[in-house]
XYZ file of C-alpha atoms in Angstrom:
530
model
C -22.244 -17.697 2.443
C -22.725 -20.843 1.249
C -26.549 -22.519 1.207
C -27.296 -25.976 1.526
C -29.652 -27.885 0.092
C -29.353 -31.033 2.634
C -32.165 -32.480 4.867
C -30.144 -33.652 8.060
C -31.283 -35.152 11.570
C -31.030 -33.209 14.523
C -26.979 -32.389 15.429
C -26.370 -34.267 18.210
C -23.879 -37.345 18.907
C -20.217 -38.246 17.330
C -19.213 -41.645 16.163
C -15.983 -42.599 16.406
C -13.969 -44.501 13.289
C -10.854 -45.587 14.891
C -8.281 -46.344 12.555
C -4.919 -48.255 12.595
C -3.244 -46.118 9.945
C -4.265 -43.502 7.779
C -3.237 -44.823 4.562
C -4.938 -48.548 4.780
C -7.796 -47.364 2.949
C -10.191 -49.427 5.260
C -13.192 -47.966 3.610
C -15.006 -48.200 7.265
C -17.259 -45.005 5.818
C -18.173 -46.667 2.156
C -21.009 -45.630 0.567
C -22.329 -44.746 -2.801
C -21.703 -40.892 -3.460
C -23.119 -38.063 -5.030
C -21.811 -34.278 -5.664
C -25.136 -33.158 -5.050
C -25.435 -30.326 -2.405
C -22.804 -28.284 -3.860
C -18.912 -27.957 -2.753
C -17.522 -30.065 0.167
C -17.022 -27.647 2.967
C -13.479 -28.207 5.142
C -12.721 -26.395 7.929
C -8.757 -25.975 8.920
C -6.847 -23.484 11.549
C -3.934 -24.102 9.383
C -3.715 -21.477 6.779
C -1.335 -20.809 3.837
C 1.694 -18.659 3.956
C 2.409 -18.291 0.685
C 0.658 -20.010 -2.559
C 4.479 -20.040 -4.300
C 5.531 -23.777 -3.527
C 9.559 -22.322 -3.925
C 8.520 -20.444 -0.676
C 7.074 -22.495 1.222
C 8.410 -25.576 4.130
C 4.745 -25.381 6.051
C 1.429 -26.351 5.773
C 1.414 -24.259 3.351
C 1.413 -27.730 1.531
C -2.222 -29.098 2.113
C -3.687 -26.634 -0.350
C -0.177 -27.589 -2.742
C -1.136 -31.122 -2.562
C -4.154 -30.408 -3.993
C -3.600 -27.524 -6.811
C 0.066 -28.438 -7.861
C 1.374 -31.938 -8.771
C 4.353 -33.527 -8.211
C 6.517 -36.479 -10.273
C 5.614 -38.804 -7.415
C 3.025 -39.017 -4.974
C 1.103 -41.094 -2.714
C -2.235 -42.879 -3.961
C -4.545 -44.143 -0.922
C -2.422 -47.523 0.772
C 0.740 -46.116 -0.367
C 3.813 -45.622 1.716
C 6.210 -44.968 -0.680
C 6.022 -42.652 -3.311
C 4.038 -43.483 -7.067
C 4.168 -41.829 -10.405
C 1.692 -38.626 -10.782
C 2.843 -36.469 -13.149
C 5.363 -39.124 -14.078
C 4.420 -42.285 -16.170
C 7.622 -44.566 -13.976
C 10.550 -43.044 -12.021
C 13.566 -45.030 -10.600
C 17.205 -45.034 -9.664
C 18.778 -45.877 -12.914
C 22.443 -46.574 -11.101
C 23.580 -48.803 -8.098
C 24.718 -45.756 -6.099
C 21.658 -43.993 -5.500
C 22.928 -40.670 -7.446
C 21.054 -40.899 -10.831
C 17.223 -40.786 -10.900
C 15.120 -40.805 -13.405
C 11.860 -39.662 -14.770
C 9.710 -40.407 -17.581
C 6.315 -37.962 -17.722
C 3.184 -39.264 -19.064
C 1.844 -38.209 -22.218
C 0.220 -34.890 -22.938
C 0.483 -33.252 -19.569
C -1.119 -29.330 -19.576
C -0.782 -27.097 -16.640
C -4.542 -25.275 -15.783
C -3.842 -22.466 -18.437
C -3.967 -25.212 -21.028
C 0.363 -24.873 -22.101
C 2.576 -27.437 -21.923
C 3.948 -30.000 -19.000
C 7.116 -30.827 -19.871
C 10.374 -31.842 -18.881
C 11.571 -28.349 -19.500
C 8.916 -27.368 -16.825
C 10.055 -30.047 -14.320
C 13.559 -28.400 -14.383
C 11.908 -24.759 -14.190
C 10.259 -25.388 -11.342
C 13.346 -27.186 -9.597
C 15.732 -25.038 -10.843
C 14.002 -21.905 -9.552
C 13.542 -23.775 -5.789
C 17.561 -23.300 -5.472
C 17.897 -19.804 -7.292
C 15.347 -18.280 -5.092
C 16.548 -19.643 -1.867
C 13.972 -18.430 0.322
C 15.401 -18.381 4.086
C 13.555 -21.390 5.936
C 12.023 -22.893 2.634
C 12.512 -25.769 0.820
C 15.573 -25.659 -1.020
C 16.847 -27.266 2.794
C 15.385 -30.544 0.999
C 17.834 -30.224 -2.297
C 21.081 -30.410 -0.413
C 21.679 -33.727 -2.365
C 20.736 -32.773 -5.645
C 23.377 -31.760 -7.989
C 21.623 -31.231 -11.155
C 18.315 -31.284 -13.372
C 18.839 -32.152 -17.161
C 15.928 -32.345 -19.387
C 17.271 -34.218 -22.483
C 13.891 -34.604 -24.153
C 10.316 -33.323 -23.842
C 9.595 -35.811 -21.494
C 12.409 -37.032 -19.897
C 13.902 -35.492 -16.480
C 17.098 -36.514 -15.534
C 18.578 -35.578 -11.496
C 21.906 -36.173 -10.773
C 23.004 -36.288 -7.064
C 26.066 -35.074 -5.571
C 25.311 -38.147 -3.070
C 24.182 -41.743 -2.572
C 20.604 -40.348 -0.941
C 17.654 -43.415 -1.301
C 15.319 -40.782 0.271
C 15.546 -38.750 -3.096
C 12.222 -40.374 -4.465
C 10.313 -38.923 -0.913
C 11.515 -35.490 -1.459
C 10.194 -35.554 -5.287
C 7.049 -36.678 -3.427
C 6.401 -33.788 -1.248
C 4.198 -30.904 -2.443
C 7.310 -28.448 -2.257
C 8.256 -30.340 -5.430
C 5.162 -28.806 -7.124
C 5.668 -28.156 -10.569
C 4.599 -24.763 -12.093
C 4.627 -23.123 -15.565
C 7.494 -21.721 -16.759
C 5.413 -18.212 -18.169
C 3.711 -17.646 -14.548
C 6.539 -18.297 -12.053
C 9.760 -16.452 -12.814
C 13.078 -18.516 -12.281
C 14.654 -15.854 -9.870
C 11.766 -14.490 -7.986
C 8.640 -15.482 -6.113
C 5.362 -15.375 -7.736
C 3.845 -11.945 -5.789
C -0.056 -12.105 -6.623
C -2.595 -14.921 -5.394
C -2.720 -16.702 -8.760
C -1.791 -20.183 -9.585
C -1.088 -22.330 -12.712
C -0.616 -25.905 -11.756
C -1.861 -29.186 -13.041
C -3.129 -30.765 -9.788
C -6.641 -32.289 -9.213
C -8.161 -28.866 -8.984
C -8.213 -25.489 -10.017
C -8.151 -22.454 -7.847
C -10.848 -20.884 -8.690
C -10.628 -18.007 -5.815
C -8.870 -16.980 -2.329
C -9.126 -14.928 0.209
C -5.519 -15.091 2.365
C -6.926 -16.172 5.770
C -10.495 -16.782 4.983
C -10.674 -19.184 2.287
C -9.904 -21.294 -0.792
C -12.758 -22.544 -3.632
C -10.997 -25.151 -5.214
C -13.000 -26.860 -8.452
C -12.268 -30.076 -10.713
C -9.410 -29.729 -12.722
C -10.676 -31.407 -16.144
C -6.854 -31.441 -17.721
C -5.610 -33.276 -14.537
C -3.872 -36.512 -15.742
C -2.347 -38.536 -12.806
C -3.511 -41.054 -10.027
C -6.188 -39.078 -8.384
C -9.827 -40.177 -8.862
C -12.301 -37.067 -8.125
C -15.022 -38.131 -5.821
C -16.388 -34.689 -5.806
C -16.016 -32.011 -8.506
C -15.517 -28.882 -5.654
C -13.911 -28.190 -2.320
C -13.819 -25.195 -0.311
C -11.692 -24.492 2.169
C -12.017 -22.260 5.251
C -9.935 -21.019 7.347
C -10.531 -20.490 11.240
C -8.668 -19.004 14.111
C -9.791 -21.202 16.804
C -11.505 -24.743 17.056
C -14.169 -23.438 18.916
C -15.348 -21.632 15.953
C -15.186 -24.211 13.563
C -16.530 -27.129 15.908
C -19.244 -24.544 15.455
C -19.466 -24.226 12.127
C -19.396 -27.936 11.932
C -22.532 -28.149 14.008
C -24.018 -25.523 12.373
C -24.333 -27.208 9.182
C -22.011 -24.014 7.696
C -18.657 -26.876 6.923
C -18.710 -30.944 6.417
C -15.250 -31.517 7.538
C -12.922 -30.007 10.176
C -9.117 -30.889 9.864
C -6.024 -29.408 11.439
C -7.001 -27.495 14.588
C -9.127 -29.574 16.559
C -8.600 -28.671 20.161
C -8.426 -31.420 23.215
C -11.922 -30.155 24.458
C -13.724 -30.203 21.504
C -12.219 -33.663 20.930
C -13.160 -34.894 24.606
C -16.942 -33.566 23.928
C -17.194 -35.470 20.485
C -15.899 -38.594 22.142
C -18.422 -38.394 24.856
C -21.431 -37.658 22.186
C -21.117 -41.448 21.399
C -24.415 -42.686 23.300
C -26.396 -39.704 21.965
C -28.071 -39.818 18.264
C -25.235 -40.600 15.913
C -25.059 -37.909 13.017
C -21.183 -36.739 13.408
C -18.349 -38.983 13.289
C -14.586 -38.439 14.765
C -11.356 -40.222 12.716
C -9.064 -41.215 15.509
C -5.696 -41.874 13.983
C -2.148 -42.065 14.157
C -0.125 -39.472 13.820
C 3.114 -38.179 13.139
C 3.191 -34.314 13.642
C 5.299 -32.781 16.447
C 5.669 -30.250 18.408
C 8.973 -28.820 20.037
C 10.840 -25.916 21.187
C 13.976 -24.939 19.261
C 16.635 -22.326 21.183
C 18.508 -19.722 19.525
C 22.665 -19.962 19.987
C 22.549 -16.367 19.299
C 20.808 -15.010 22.445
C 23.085 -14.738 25.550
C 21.168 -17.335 27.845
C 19.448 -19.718 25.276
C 22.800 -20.316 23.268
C 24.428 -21.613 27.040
C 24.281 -25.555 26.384
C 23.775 -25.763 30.279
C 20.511 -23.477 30.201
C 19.217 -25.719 27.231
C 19.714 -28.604 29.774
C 18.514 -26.864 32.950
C 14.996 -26.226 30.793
C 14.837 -30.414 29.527
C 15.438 -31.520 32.664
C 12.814 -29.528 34.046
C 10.008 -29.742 31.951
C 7.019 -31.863 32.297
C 5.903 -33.568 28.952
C 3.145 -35.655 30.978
C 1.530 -32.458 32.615
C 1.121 -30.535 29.145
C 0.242 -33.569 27.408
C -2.649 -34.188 30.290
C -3.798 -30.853 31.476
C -2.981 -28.768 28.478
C -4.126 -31.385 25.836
C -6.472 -33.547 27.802
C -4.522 -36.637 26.313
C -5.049 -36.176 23.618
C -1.139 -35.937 22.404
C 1.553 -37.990 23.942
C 4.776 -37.096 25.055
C 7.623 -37.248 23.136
C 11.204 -37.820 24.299
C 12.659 -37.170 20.611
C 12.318 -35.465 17.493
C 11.701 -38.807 15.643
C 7.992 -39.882 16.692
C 6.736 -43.309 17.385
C 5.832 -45.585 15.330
C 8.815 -45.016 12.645
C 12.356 -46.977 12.510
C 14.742 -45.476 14.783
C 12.404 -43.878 17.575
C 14.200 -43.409 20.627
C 13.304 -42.547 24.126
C 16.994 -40.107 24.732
C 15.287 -37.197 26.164
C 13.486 -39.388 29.094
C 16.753 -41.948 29.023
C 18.891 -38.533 29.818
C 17.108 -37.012 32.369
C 14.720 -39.341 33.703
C 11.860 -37.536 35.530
C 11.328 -33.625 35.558
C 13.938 -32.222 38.784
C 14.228 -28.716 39.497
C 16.963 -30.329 41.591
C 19.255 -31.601 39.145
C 18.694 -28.529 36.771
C 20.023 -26.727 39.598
C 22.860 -28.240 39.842
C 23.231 -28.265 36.185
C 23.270 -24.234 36.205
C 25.516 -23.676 39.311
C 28.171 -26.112 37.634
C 28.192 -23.245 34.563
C 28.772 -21.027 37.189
C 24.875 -19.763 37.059
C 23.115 -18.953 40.471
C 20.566 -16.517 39.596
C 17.504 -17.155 37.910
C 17.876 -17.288 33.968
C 15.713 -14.433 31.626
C 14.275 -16.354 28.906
C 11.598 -14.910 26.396
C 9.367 -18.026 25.015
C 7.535 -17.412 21.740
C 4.757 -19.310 20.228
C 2.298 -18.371 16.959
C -1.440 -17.267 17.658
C -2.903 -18.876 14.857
C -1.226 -22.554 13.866
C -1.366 -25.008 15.605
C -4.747 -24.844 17.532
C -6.446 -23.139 20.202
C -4.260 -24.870 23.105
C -0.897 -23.303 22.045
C -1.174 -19.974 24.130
C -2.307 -22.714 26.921
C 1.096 -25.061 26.218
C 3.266 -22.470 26.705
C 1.343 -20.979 29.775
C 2.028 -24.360 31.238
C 5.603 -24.005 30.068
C 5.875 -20.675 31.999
C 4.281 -22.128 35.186
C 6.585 -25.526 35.212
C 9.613 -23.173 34.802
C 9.007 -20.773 37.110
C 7.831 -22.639 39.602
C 11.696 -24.433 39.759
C 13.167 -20.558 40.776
C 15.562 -21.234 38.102
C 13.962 -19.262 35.317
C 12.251 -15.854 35.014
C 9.946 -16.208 31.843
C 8.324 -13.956 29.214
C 6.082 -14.941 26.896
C 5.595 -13.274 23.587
C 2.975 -13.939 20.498
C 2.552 -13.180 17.396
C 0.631 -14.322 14.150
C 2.231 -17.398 11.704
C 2.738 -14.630 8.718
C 4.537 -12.320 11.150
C 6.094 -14.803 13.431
C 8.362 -17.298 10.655
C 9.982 -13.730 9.394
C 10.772 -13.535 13.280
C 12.197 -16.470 13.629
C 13.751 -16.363 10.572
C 15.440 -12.906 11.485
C 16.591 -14.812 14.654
C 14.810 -12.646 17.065
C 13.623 -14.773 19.354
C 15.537 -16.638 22.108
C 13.606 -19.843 22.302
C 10.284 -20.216 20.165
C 7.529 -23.387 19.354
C 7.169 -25.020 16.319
C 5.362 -27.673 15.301
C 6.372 -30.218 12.174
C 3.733 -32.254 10.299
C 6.408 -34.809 8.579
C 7.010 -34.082 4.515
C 7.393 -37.993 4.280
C 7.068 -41.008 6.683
C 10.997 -41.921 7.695
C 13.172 -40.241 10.575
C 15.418 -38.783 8.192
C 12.546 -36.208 7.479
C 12.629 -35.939 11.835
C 16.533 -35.183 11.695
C 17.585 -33.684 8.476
C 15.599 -30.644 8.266
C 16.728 -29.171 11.346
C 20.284 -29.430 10.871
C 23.156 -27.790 8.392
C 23.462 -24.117 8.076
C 20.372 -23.378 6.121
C 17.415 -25.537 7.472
C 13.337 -25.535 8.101
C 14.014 -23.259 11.280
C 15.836 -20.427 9.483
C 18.107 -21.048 12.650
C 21.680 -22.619 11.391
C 22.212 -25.812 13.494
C 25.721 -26.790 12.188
C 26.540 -30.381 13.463
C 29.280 -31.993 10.951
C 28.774 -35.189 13.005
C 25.269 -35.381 11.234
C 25.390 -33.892 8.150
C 28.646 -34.940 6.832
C 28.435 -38.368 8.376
C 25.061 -40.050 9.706
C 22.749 -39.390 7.376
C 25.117 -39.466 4.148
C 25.694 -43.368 5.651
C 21.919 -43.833 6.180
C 20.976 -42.178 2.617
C 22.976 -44.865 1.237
C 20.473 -47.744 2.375
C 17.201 -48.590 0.219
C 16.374 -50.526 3.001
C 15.555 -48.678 5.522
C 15.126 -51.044 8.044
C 18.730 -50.964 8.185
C 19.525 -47.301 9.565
C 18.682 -47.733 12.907
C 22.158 -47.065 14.356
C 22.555 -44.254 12.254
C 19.626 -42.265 13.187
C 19.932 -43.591 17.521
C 23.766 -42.119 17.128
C 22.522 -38.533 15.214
C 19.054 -38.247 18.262
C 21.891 -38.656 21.327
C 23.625 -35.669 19.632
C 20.224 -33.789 19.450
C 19.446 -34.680 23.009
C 23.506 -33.824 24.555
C 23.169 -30.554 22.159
C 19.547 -29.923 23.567
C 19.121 -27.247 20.633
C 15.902 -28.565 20.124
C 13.371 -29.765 23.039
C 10.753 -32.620 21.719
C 7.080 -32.190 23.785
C 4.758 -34.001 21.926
C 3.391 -36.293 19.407
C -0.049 -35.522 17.467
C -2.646 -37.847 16.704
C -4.834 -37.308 13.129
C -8.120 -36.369 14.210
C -10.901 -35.823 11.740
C -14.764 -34.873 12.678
C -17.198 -35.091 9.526
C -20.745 -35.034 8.818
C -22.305 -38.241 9.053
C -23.274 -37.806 5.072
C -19.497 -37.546 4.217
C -17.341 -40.674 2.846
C -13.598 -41.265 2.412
C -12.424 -38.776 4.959
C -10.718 -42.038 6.490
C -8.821 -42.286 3.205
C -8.119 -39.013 2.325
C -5.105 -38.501 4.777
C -1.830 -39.666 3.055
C 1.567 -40.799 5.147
C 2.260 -36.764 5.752
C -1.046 -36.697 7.062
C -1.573 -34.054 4.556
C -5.573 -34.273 3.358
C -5.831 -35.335 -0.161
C -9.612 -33.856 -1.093
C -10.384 -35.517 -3.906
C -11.238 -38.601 -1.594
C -14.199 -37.109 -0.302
C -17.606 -37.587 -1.046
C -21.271 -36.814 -0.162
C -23.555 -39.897 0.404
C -26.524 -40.006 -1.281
C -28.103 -43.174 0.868
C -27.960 -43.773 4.673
């Protein structure tokens, strides 16, 4: 256990910092800053699966972000990808199917051997040869190629006009790893890493936590404002809300559950000494049906459940409104947002999902075992799909099991295709609806569930991935959301918001979220003045 040497006021009240966008950089919590009582403590209910980025579509990425680097990323007020490990990057033909990198100079990985161009391929390479079921080689379907025709020079060549390229580069499933620790055709099996991101891993305990400390050979954007982080890793909110007024973390991120919010919001005439980030968001959170099981794969029982369900009622009872409903998988706030879900089938009817059924020649009620994860996406997911029992039941259309299990166990379920319908939840790998439409379609995809729809992936986005602008792919992405809502393979619920409660002696957390809402720790800091 961790002691702190800290005087602090008595815990009592929250402030709120309510901000317009997490990647202004609005500096509403500046201060001068100090390392001085020892590691910045965050608290998360959003553990790793895996440390091996080639494994890993999750948010598996929030520790990547911050142990691996990638060619690109995104420095604070960015919202499109910069050079990290690379010195400039940029289409260097009309089409959008050559892109290329220059590194900077003198790039190490944490072991102290070489970052090269050689490496950059490696760790590409390997993403495709691998091909973990459900992981990120979904993102590579453009990519054609690596070449690495000097030591720092990276050359990918696309089998595809695809303007998004430079945002896949971006996310941390790009990570780049050493050649001598990672082999090309298998995952790395123990819990070290070699990277060359802002820190070190220094230890980890699957589960429990990560001590991450100062990488010295980092070369890149970042700007340390601390020299450690440690991050823990909780089951519940409750627990870490705990923790967070026990003095025992400084920061609690991912996890935060619609109570705890509600009683840090109504702290805010008491004696200030936590504060709560308010901010949008862009994660989801949806239901996705397996065509394989006998009742979930009927297109009319897909229907039957949207029309029935009541996005309002979880968003307000389950989530205290906290989240808002969401009528499609691409969120608000980004181009192409559409309302088809609500614009389909209007208010929730048992009525009309009746009649649905009994047109596919269904009149008794429909079995359908709902799965959700015990330990991802906060304390109020056993309570969501409660909720989703109760609303479907209570049409007599639907006789409903739930099942649970833990994230680790759970993706190699749904990856096995065992379960009829089961929750996910998607925290965006960059900010543009492709990234709300592409990885959830084409035979291998983020859901480990094929979702073949030619109409999409040979068409629509191939027409969209052709515009730099992408202002202009509006149609494009309204046309491929009606299929999604007619199909109904996929159910949208809900849209997050990015909410962040700190210590009233900690700085930057406000900037430290970048456009994936992924938390970039080097931005936080202790102050050493009030």
């Amino acid at each position: 256990m961790r002691v702190f040497n800290r005087n602090r006021c008595l815990r009592r009240v929250a402030a709120i910092a309510s901000i317009s966008s997490l990647v202004a950089g609005c500096g509403v919590l500046s201060s001068d800053t100090s390392d001085d009582g020892g590691p910045i403590v965050v608290g998360t209910t959003s553990s790793p699966s895996t440390l091996d980025p080639a494994a890993s579509w999750d948010s598996s990425w929030e520790l990547f972000r911050n142990i691996y680097q990638t060619l690109l990323s995104y420095p604070v007020g960015a919202s499109t990808p910069q050079p990290d490990a690379a010195r400039s990057c940029e289409f260097s033909d009309a089409s959008h199917q050559v892109f290329r990198c220059e590194l900077r100079e003198g790039l190490t990985f944490s072991d102290g051997s070489p970052l090269d161009a050689a490496a950059v391929k490696h760790s590409i390479d390997r993403i495709r040869e691998i091909d973990v079921n459900g992981g990120p080689a979904g993102l590579l379907g453009s990519l054609e190629r690596v070449q690495a025709p000097s030591e720092r020079e990276v050359v990918f060549y696309l089998n595809k006009p695809d303007a998004t390229f430079p945002f896949v580069l971006a996310t941390p499933a790009m990570s780049i790893v050493a050649p001598d620790a990672y082999p090309a055709d298998a995952l790395r099996e123990d819990d070290g890493v070699v990277g060359s991101g802002p820190y070190t891993l220094r230890s980890y305990e699957e589960g429990e936590e990560a001590e991450l400390v100062r990488n010295d050979r980092y070369e890149g954007f970042a700007e340390h404002r601390n020299d450690a982080v440690t991050i823990r890793y909780f089951q519940n909110s409750g627990t870490m809300v705990k923790a967070l007024r026990d003095d025992r973390i400084d920061l609690t991120y991912r996890g935060l559950a619609a109570g705890d919010i509600i009683d840090l919001q109504g702290e805010t005439s008491k004696e200030e000494e936590l504060q709560l980030i308010d901010g949008t968001g862009t994660d989801i959170n949806y239901l996705v049906f397996n065509p394989k099981d006998p009742w979930a794969g009927k297109k009319e029982v897909r229907q039957a459940v949207a029309q029935v369900v009541d996005r309002a009622a979880i968003a307000h009872k389950v989530y205290k409104d906290t989240v808002d409903p969401l009528y499609s998988m691409v969120p608000k706030g980004l181009t192409g947002h559409t309302t088809g879900f609500f614009d389909d089938y209007g208010e929730p009817s048992a009525a009309k999902a009746r009649r649905i059924l009994t047109g596919a020649g269904i009149t008794e009620p429909v079995p359908l075992t709902l799965w959700y994860t015990t330990d991802r996406y906060g304390s109020e997911t056993a309570l969501e799909f409660k909720e989703l029992e109760r609303q479907l039941e209570a049409s007599k259309l639907f006789d409903v099991t739930l099942r649970s299990r833990p994230w680790k166990t759970y993706v190699e379920g749904y990856q096995k295709g065992e379960y009829p319908v089961f929750g996910r939840g998607w925290f965006p790998d960059f900010p543009d609806a492709d990234n709300f439409i592409a990885p959830f379609v084409g035979k291998q995809n983020a859901l480990g569930t094929p979702y073949e729809v030619t109409e999409i992936t040979a068409e629509l986005l191939p027409s969209s991935r052709r515009e730099s602008d992408r202002g202009n792919v509006v149609k494009q992405f309204e046309e491929a959301q009606r299929i999604l809502v007619d199909d109904a393979r996929l159910l949208p619920l809900w849209q997050g918001r990015a909410y962040v409660a700190a210590s009233r002696d900690i700085s930057g957390a406000e900037r430290a979220l970048d456009p994936s809402t992924i938390m970039t720790m080097w931005e936080l800091s202790r102050k050493t003045s009030w």
